[in-house]
mmCIF file of C-alpha atoms and ligand atoms in Angstrom:
data_model
loop_
_atom_site.group_PDB
_atom_site.id
_atom_site.type_symbol
_atom_site.label_atom_id
_atom_site.label_comp_id
_atom_site.label_asym_id
_atom_site.label_seq_id
_atom_site.Cartn_x
_atom_site.Cartn_y
_atom_site.Cartn_z
ATOM 1 C CA UNK A 1 -36.557 6.522 34.817
ATOM 2 C CA UNK A 2 -37.223 10.205 34.364
ATOM 3 C CA UNK A 3 -40.285 11.665 32.798
ATOM 4 C CA UNK A 4 -38.293 13.528 30.151
ATOM 5 C CA UNK A 5 -39.288 10.747 27.837
ATOM 6 C CA UNK A 6 -42.833 12.052 27.864
ATOM 7 C CA UNK A 7 -41.917 15.570 26.971
ATOM 8 C CA UNK A 8 -43.208 16.666 23.606
ATOM 9 C CA UNK A 9 -40.664 18.965 21.977
ATOM 10 C CA UNK A 10 -41.138 22.690 22.138
ATOM 11 C CA UNK A 11 -43.588 23.062 24.973
ATOM 12 C CA UNK A 12 -44.044 26.715 25.761
ATOM 13 C CA UNK A 13 -43.206 27.403 29.384
ATOM 14 C CA UNK A 14 -44.422 30.179 31.579
ATOM 15 C CA UNK A 15 -41.333 30.290 33.782
ATOM 16 C CA UNK A 16 -38.402 29.332 31.619
ATOM 17 C CA UNK A 17 -36.993 25.894 30.928
ATOM 18 C CA UNK A 18 -37.242 23.284 33.644
ATOM 19 C CA UNK A 19 -34.134 21.238 34.262
ATOM 20 C CA UNK A 20 -34.550 17.747 32.912
ATOM 21 C CA UNK A 21 -32.803 14.920 34.714
ATOM 22 C CA UNK A 22 -32.699 12.773 31.590
ATOM 23 C CA UNK A 23 -31.865 14.054 28.110
ATOM 24 C CA UNK A 24 -34.793 14.024 25.718
ATOM 25 C CA UNK A 25 -34.392 11.790 22.707
ATOM 26 C CA UNK A 26 -36.216 13.864 20.141
ATOM 27 C CA UNK A 27 -36.195 11.013 17.649
ATOM 28 C CA UNK A 28 -37.898 8.577 19.959
ATOM 29 C CA UNK A 29 -41.566 7.945 19.223
ATOM 30 C CA UNK A 30 -43.639 9.868 21.727
ATOM 31 C CA UNK A 31 -45.305 7.360 23.951
ATOM 32 C CA UNK A 32 -46.996 7.079 27.285
ATOM 33 C CA UNK A 33 -44.721 4.292 28.436
ATOM 34 C CA UNK A 34 -46.096 2.544 31.476
ATOM 35 C CA UNK A 35 -42.619 1.603 32.642
ATOM 36 C CA UNK A 36 -43.362 4.089 35.405
ATOM 37 C CA UNK A 37 -45.379 1.832 37.630
ATOM 38 C CA UNK A 38 -46.560 4.328 40.173
ATOM 39 C CA UNK A 39 -46.962 7.885 39.105
ATOM 40 C CA UNK A 40 -45.571 10.385 41.557
ATOM 41 C CA UNK A 41 -47.326 13.661 42.108
ATOM 42 C CA UNK A 42 -45.005 16.645 41.859
ATOM 43 C CA UNK A 43 -45.338 19.568 44.264
ATOM 44 C CA UNK A 44 -44.246 23.186 44.613
ATOM 45 C CA UNK A 45 -41.676 24.549 43.915
ATOM 46 C CA UNK A 46 -41.358 22.196 40.918
ATOM 47 C CA UNK A 47 -41.444 24.563 37.947
ATOM 48 C CA UNK A 48 -42.980 21.939 35.689
ATOM 49 C CA UNK A 49 -46.260 22.926 37.338
ATOM 50 C CA UNK A 50 -45.970 26.183 35.356
ATOM 51 C CA UNK A 51 -45.633 24.445 31.979
ATOM 52 C CA UNK A 52 -48.352 24.869 29.374
ATOM 53 C CA UNK A 53 -49.415 21.344 28.408
ATOM 54 C CA UNK A 54 -49.631 20.267 24.769
ATOM 55 C CA UNK A 55 -52.779 18.766 23.212
ATOM 56 C CA UNK A 56 -53.076 15.003 22.876
ATOM 57 C CA UNK A 57 -53.042 14.020 19.218
ATOM 58 C CA UNK A 58 -54.141 10.414 19.450
ATOM 59 C CA UNK A 59 -56.053 8.545 22.123
ATOM 60 C CA UNK A 60 -54.661 5.023 21.856
ATOM 61 C CA UNK A 61 -54.218 2.166 24.318
ATOM 62 C CA UNK A 62 -51.069 3.714 25.740
ATOM 63 C CA UNK A 63 -52.848 6.980 26.390
ATOM 64 C CA UNK A 64 -55.698 5.066 28.058
ATOM 65 C CA UNK A 65 -53.235 3.101 30.193
ATOM 66 C CA UNK A 66 -51.656 6.364 31.249
ATOM 67 C CA UNK A 67 -55.084 7.775 32.175
ATOM 68 C CA UNK A 68 -55.755 4.662 34.274
ATOM 69 C CA UNK A 69 -52.417 5.159 36.047
ATOM 70 C CA UNK A 70 -53.356 8.795 36.651
ATOM 71 C CA UNK A 71 -56.703 7.756 38.107
ATOM 72 C CA UNK A 72 -54.988 5.276 40.431
ATOM 73 C CA UNK A 73 -52.577 7.985 41.598
ATOM 74 C CA UNK A 74 -55.511 10.342 42.175
ATOM 75 C CA UNK A 75 -57.503 7.835 44.245
ATOM 76 C CA UNK A 76 -54.436 6.920 46.241
ATOM 77 C CA UNK A 77 -53.525 10.532 47.069
ATOM 78 C CA UNK A 78 -56.534 10.882 47.662
ATOM 79 C CA UNK A 79 -57.877 13.634 45.456
ATOM 80 C CA UNK A 80 -60.960 14.444 43.386
ATOM 81 C CA UNK A 81 -59.082 15.514 40.265
ATOM 82 C CA UNK A 82 -55.674 15.265 38.652
ATOM 83 C CA UNK A 83 -54.043 16.897 35.637
ATOM 84 C CA UNK A 84 -51.256 15.076 33.748
ATOM 85 C CA UNK A 85 -48.735 17.819 34.505
ATOM 86 C CA UNK A 86 -49.094 16.941 38.196
ATOM 87 C CA UNK A 87 -47.328 13.675 37.419
ATOM 88 C CA UNK A 88 -44.827 15.578 35.271
ATOM 89 C CA UNK A 89 -46.454 14.906 31.902
ATOM 90 C CA UNK A 90 -47.237 18.109 29.969
ATOM 91 C CA UNK A 91 -50.249 16.787 28.055
ATOM 92 C CA UNK A 92 -53.817 18.074 28.158
ATOM 93 C CA UNK A 93 -55.315 15.204 30.142
ATOM 94 C CA UNK A 94 -57.519 15.417 33.223
ATOM 95 C CA UNK A 95 -59.043 12.684 35.348
ATOM 96 C CA UNK A 96 -61.590 13.356 38.038
ATOM 97 C CA UNK A 97 -64.097 11.786 40.345
ATOM 98 C CA UNK A 98 -66.093 14.093 42.566
ATOM 99 C CA UNK A 99 -68.398 11.299 43.790
ATOM 100 C CA UNK A 100 -68.578 10.807 47.514
ATOM 101 C CA UNK A 101 -66.310 8.277 49.115
ATOM 102 C CA UNK A 102 -67.211 4.599 49.266
ATOM 103 C CA UNK A 103 -67.845 4.661 52.988
ATOM 104 C CA UNK A 104 -70.577 7.172 52.322
ATOM 105 C CA UNK A 105 -72.264 4.634 50.102
ATOM 106 C CA UNK A 106 -71.465 5.954 46.635
ATOM 107 C CA UNK A 107 -69.746 4.213 43.754
ATOM 108 C CA UNK A 108 -66.717 5.469 41.897
ATOM 109 C CA UNK A 109 -67.542 7.883 39.078
ATOM 110 C CA UNK A 110 -64.313 8.406 37.190
ATOM 111 C CA UNK A 111 -64.228 10.850 34.296
ATOM 112 C CA UNK A 112 -61.505 11.195 31.690
ATOM 113 C CA UNK A 113 -61.133 14.451 29.783
ATOM 114 C CA UNK A 114 -58.692 14.905 26.939
ATOM 115 C CA UNK A 115 -58.026 18.358 25.473
ATOM 116 C CA UNK A 116 -60.803 19.928 27.575
ATOM 117 C CA UNK A 117 -61.926 23.469 26.726
ATOM 118 C CA UNK A 118 -64.195 25.789 28.636
ATOM 119 C CA UNK A 119 -66.808 27.006 26.150
ATOM 120 C CA UNK A 120 -68.860 29.124 28.487
ATOM 121 C CA UNK A 121 -68.949 30.244 32.096
ATOM 122 C CA UNK A 122 -71.926 31.460 34.112
ATOM 123 C CA UNK A 123 -72.213 35.040 35.331
ATOM 124 C CA UNK A 124 -72.897 33.921 38.863
ATOM 125 C CA UNK A 125 -69.875 33.096 40.917
ATOM 126 C CA UNK A 126 -69.208 30.741 43.786
ATOM 127 C CA UNK A 127 -66.662 30.760 46.576
ATOM 128 C CA UNK A 128 -65.253 27.405 47.557
ATOM 129 C CA UNK A 129 -62.341 26.220 49.629
ATOM 130 C CA UNK A 130 -59.753 24.659 47.328
ATOM 131 C CA UNK A 131 -56.748 22.492 47.852
ATOM 132 C CA UNK A 132 -54.252 20.984 45.434
ATOM 133 C CA UNK A 133 -52.271 17.772 45.573
ATOM 134 C CA UNK A 134 -49.291 19.759 44.251
ATOM 135 C CA UNK A 135 -49.590 22.244 47.151
ATOM 136 C CA UNK A 136 -50.108 19.785 50.010
ATOM 137 C CA UNK A 137 -51.885 20.830 53.179
ATOM 138 C CA UNK A 138 -52.719 24.326 52.041
ATOM 139 C CA UNK A 139 -56.330 25.384 51.574
ATOM 140 C CA UNK A 140 -57.871 28.704 50.633
ATOM 141 C CA UNK A 141 -61.155 30.086 49.385
ATOM 142 C CA UNK A 142 -61.305 30.869 45.685
ATOM 143 C CA UNK A 143 -64.060 32.631 43.772
ATOM 144 C CA UNK A 144 -64.843 31.269 40.310
ATOM 145 C CA UNK A 145 -67.782 31.100 37.911
ATOM 146 C CA UNK A 146 -70.402 28.825 39.516
ATOM 147 C CA UNK A 147 -71.153 27.003 36.268
ATOM 148 C CA UNK A 148 -69.219 25.970 33.178
ATOM 149 C CA UNK A 149 -69.788 24.301 29.835
ATOM 150 C CA UNK A 150 -66.849 22.150 28.789
ATOM 151 C CA UNK A 151 -65.976 20.398 25.536
ATOM 152 C CA UNK A 152 -63.539 17.474 25.602
ATOM 153 C CA UNK A 153 -62.640 14.114 24.123
ATOM 154 C CA UNK A 154 -63.597 11.133 26.257
ATOM 155 C CA UNK A 155 -61.511 8.003 26.950
ATOM 156 C CA UNK A 156 -62.543 6.629 23.558
ATOM 157 C CA UNK A 157 -61.677 9.834 21.747
ATOM 158 C CA UNK A 158 -65.305 10.764 21.197
ATOM 159 C CA UNK A 159 -66.211 14.454 21.326
ATOM 160 C CA UNK A 160 -68.326 15.288 24.358
ATOM 161 C CA UNK A 161 -69.791 18.313 26.049
ATOM 162 C CA UNK A 162 -70.917 18.734 29.612
ATOM 163 C CA UNK A 163 -72.407 21.384 31.813
ATOM 164 C CA UNK A 164 -71.429 21.476 35.431
ATOM 165 C CA UNK A 165 -72.163 23.367 38.619
ATOM 166 C CA UNK A 166 -71.111 22.872 42.217
ATOM 167 C CA UNK A 167 -67.913 21.059 43.128
ATOM 168 C CA UNK A 168 -67.626 19.575 39.623
ATOM 169 C CA UNK A 169 -67.555 23.055 38.072
ATOM 170 C CA UNK A 170 -64.883 24.142 40.542
ATOM 171 C CA UNK A 171 -62.805 21.029 39.961
ATOM 172 C CA UNK A 172 -63.044 21.303 36.156
ATOM 173 C CA UNK A 173 -61.775 24.885 36.262
ATOM 174 C CA UNK A 174 -59.013 23.976 38.735
ATOM 175 C CA UNK A 175 -57.829 21.117 36.494
ATOM 176 C CA UNK A 176 -58.046 23.022 33.212
ATOM 177 C CA UNK A 177 -56.017 25.791 34.870
ATOM 178 C CA UNK A 178 -53.280 23.207 35.550
ATOM 179 C CA UNK A 179 -53.070 22.529 31.802
ATOM 180 C CA UNK A 180 -52.155 26.185 31.334
ATOM 181 C CA UNK A 181 -49.644 26.248 34.186
ATOM 182 C CA UNK A 182 -52.047 28.018 36.490
ATOM 183 C CA UNK A 183 -52.528 27.176 40.172
ATOM 184 C CA UNK A 184 -55.322 28.128 42.572
ATOM 185 C CA UNK A 185 -52.898 30.252 44.606
ATOM 186 C CA UNK A 186 -52.697 32.560 41.579
ATOM 187 C CA UNK A 187 -56.183 33.796 42.536
ATOM 188 C CA UNK A 188 -55.075 34.842 46.021
ATOM 189 C CA UNK A 189 -53.518 38.131 47.040
ATOM 190 C CA UNK A 190 -49.835 38.476 46.174
ATOM 191 C CA UNK A 191 -49.057 38.458 49.887
ATOM 192 C CA UNK A 192 -50.748 35.094 50.462
ATOM 193 C CA UNK A 193 -49.359 33.576 47.262
ATOM 194 C CA UNK A 194 -45.802 34.654 48.035
ATOM 195 C CA UNK A 195 -46.149 33.283 51.556
ATOM 196 C CA UNK A 196 -47.169 29.860 50.209
ATOM 197 C CA UNK A 197 -44.408 29.829 47.570
ATOM 198 C CA UNK A 198 -41.838 30.837 50.189
ATOM 199 C CA UNK A 199 -42.992 28.124 52.572
ATOM 200 C CA UNK A 200 -42.617 25.417 49.917
ATOM 201 C CA UNK A 201 -39.272 26.768 48.677
ATOM 202 C CA UNK A 202 -37.939 26.676 52.231
ATOM 203 C CA UNK A 203 -39.220 23.142 52.788
ATOM 204 C CA UNK A 204 -37.575 22.039 49.552
ATOM 205 C CA UNK A 205 -34.228 23.531 50.605
ATOM 206 C CA UNK A 206 -34.454 21.774 53.952
ATOM 207 C CA UNK A 207 -35.308 18.469 52.258
ATOM 208 C CA UNK A 208 -32.312 18.834 49.912
ATOM 209 C CA UNK A 209 -30.054 19.587 52.886
ATOM 210 C CA UNK A 210 -31.351 16.626 54.871
ATOM 211 C CA UNK A 211 -30.740 14.390 51.874
ATOM 212 C CA UNK A 212 -27.135 15.627 51.515
ATOM 213 C CA UNK A 213 -26.277 14.914 55.137
HETATM 214 O O1 LIG B 1 -58.340 16.836 45.519
HETATM 215 C C1 LIG B 1 -58.575 17.999 45.196
HETATM 216 N N1 LIG B 1 -59.580 18.657 45.826
HETATM 217 C C2 LIG B 1 -60.056 19.888 45.406
HETATM 218 C C3 LIG B 1 -60.878 20.600 46.276
HETATM 219 C C4 LIG B 1 -61.384 21.814 45.898
HETATM 220 C C5 LIG B 1 -61.091 22.330 44.666
HETATM 221 C C6 LIG B 1 -60.276 21.648 43.789
HETATM 222 C C7 LIG B 1 -59.760 20.437 44.162
HETATM 223 S S1 LIG B 1 -58.745 19.561 43.070
HETATM 224 C C8 LIG B 1 -57.740 18.677 44.184
HETATM 225 C C9 LIG B 1 -56.837 17.715 43.444
HETATM 226 C C10 LIG B 1 -55.891 18.499 42.573
HETATM 227 O O2 LIG B 1 -54.920 19.081 42.976
HETATM 228 N N2 LIG B 1 -56.187 18.572 41.305
HETATM 229 O O3 LIG B 1 -55.441 19.289 40.472
HETATM 230 NI NI1 LIG B 2 -54.525 20.850 41.692
#
């Protein structure tokens, strides 16, 4: 089934309407149906990545199940963070786990952030190499504030605040950007960004052609 079912009506889009494979039933109750067993991570040039995600109104069991599915998709990828829009769902949900891998002797440390907001950023900045599951196999250095203070609702819907530095601060900003349709390549020079976009557009055309043959 398509993910159109998840689409809340009237989501503002940065780049015009995305084509939906399945018509949206606007009368259907909005739900995070777990009929989708494995969530698939969408990649460039999918324009859904440019959608501005809508806030979550209620954190119920379905929302929690969806967050668990997101976490599973993130671990499987593998990645250290995932925003709902990366599985085609334009809701303000982020999961992350920046803990070291098991083989390095550290346990899983999953975090669930609903409707996260950056309250404050530090003046000092940090440069870090970033990658994105929606832009596979491309990495580039990005400069961002080194520290952030973030407000969010946790898995239980309780209001929380956290301060972060290091990789967690980078990841939080990267994920919250996704909720606003922003990608890390947007921080690069236009030349580099256009090169990446072109590469993925070309790949997508070739894939479509291969499929048609
Ligand atoms: O797995 C990921 N690694 C990563 C590395 C540096 C900065 C940000 C990230 S997030 C990325 C997963 C992803 O695409 N999240 O949106
Ligand atoms: Ni990403």
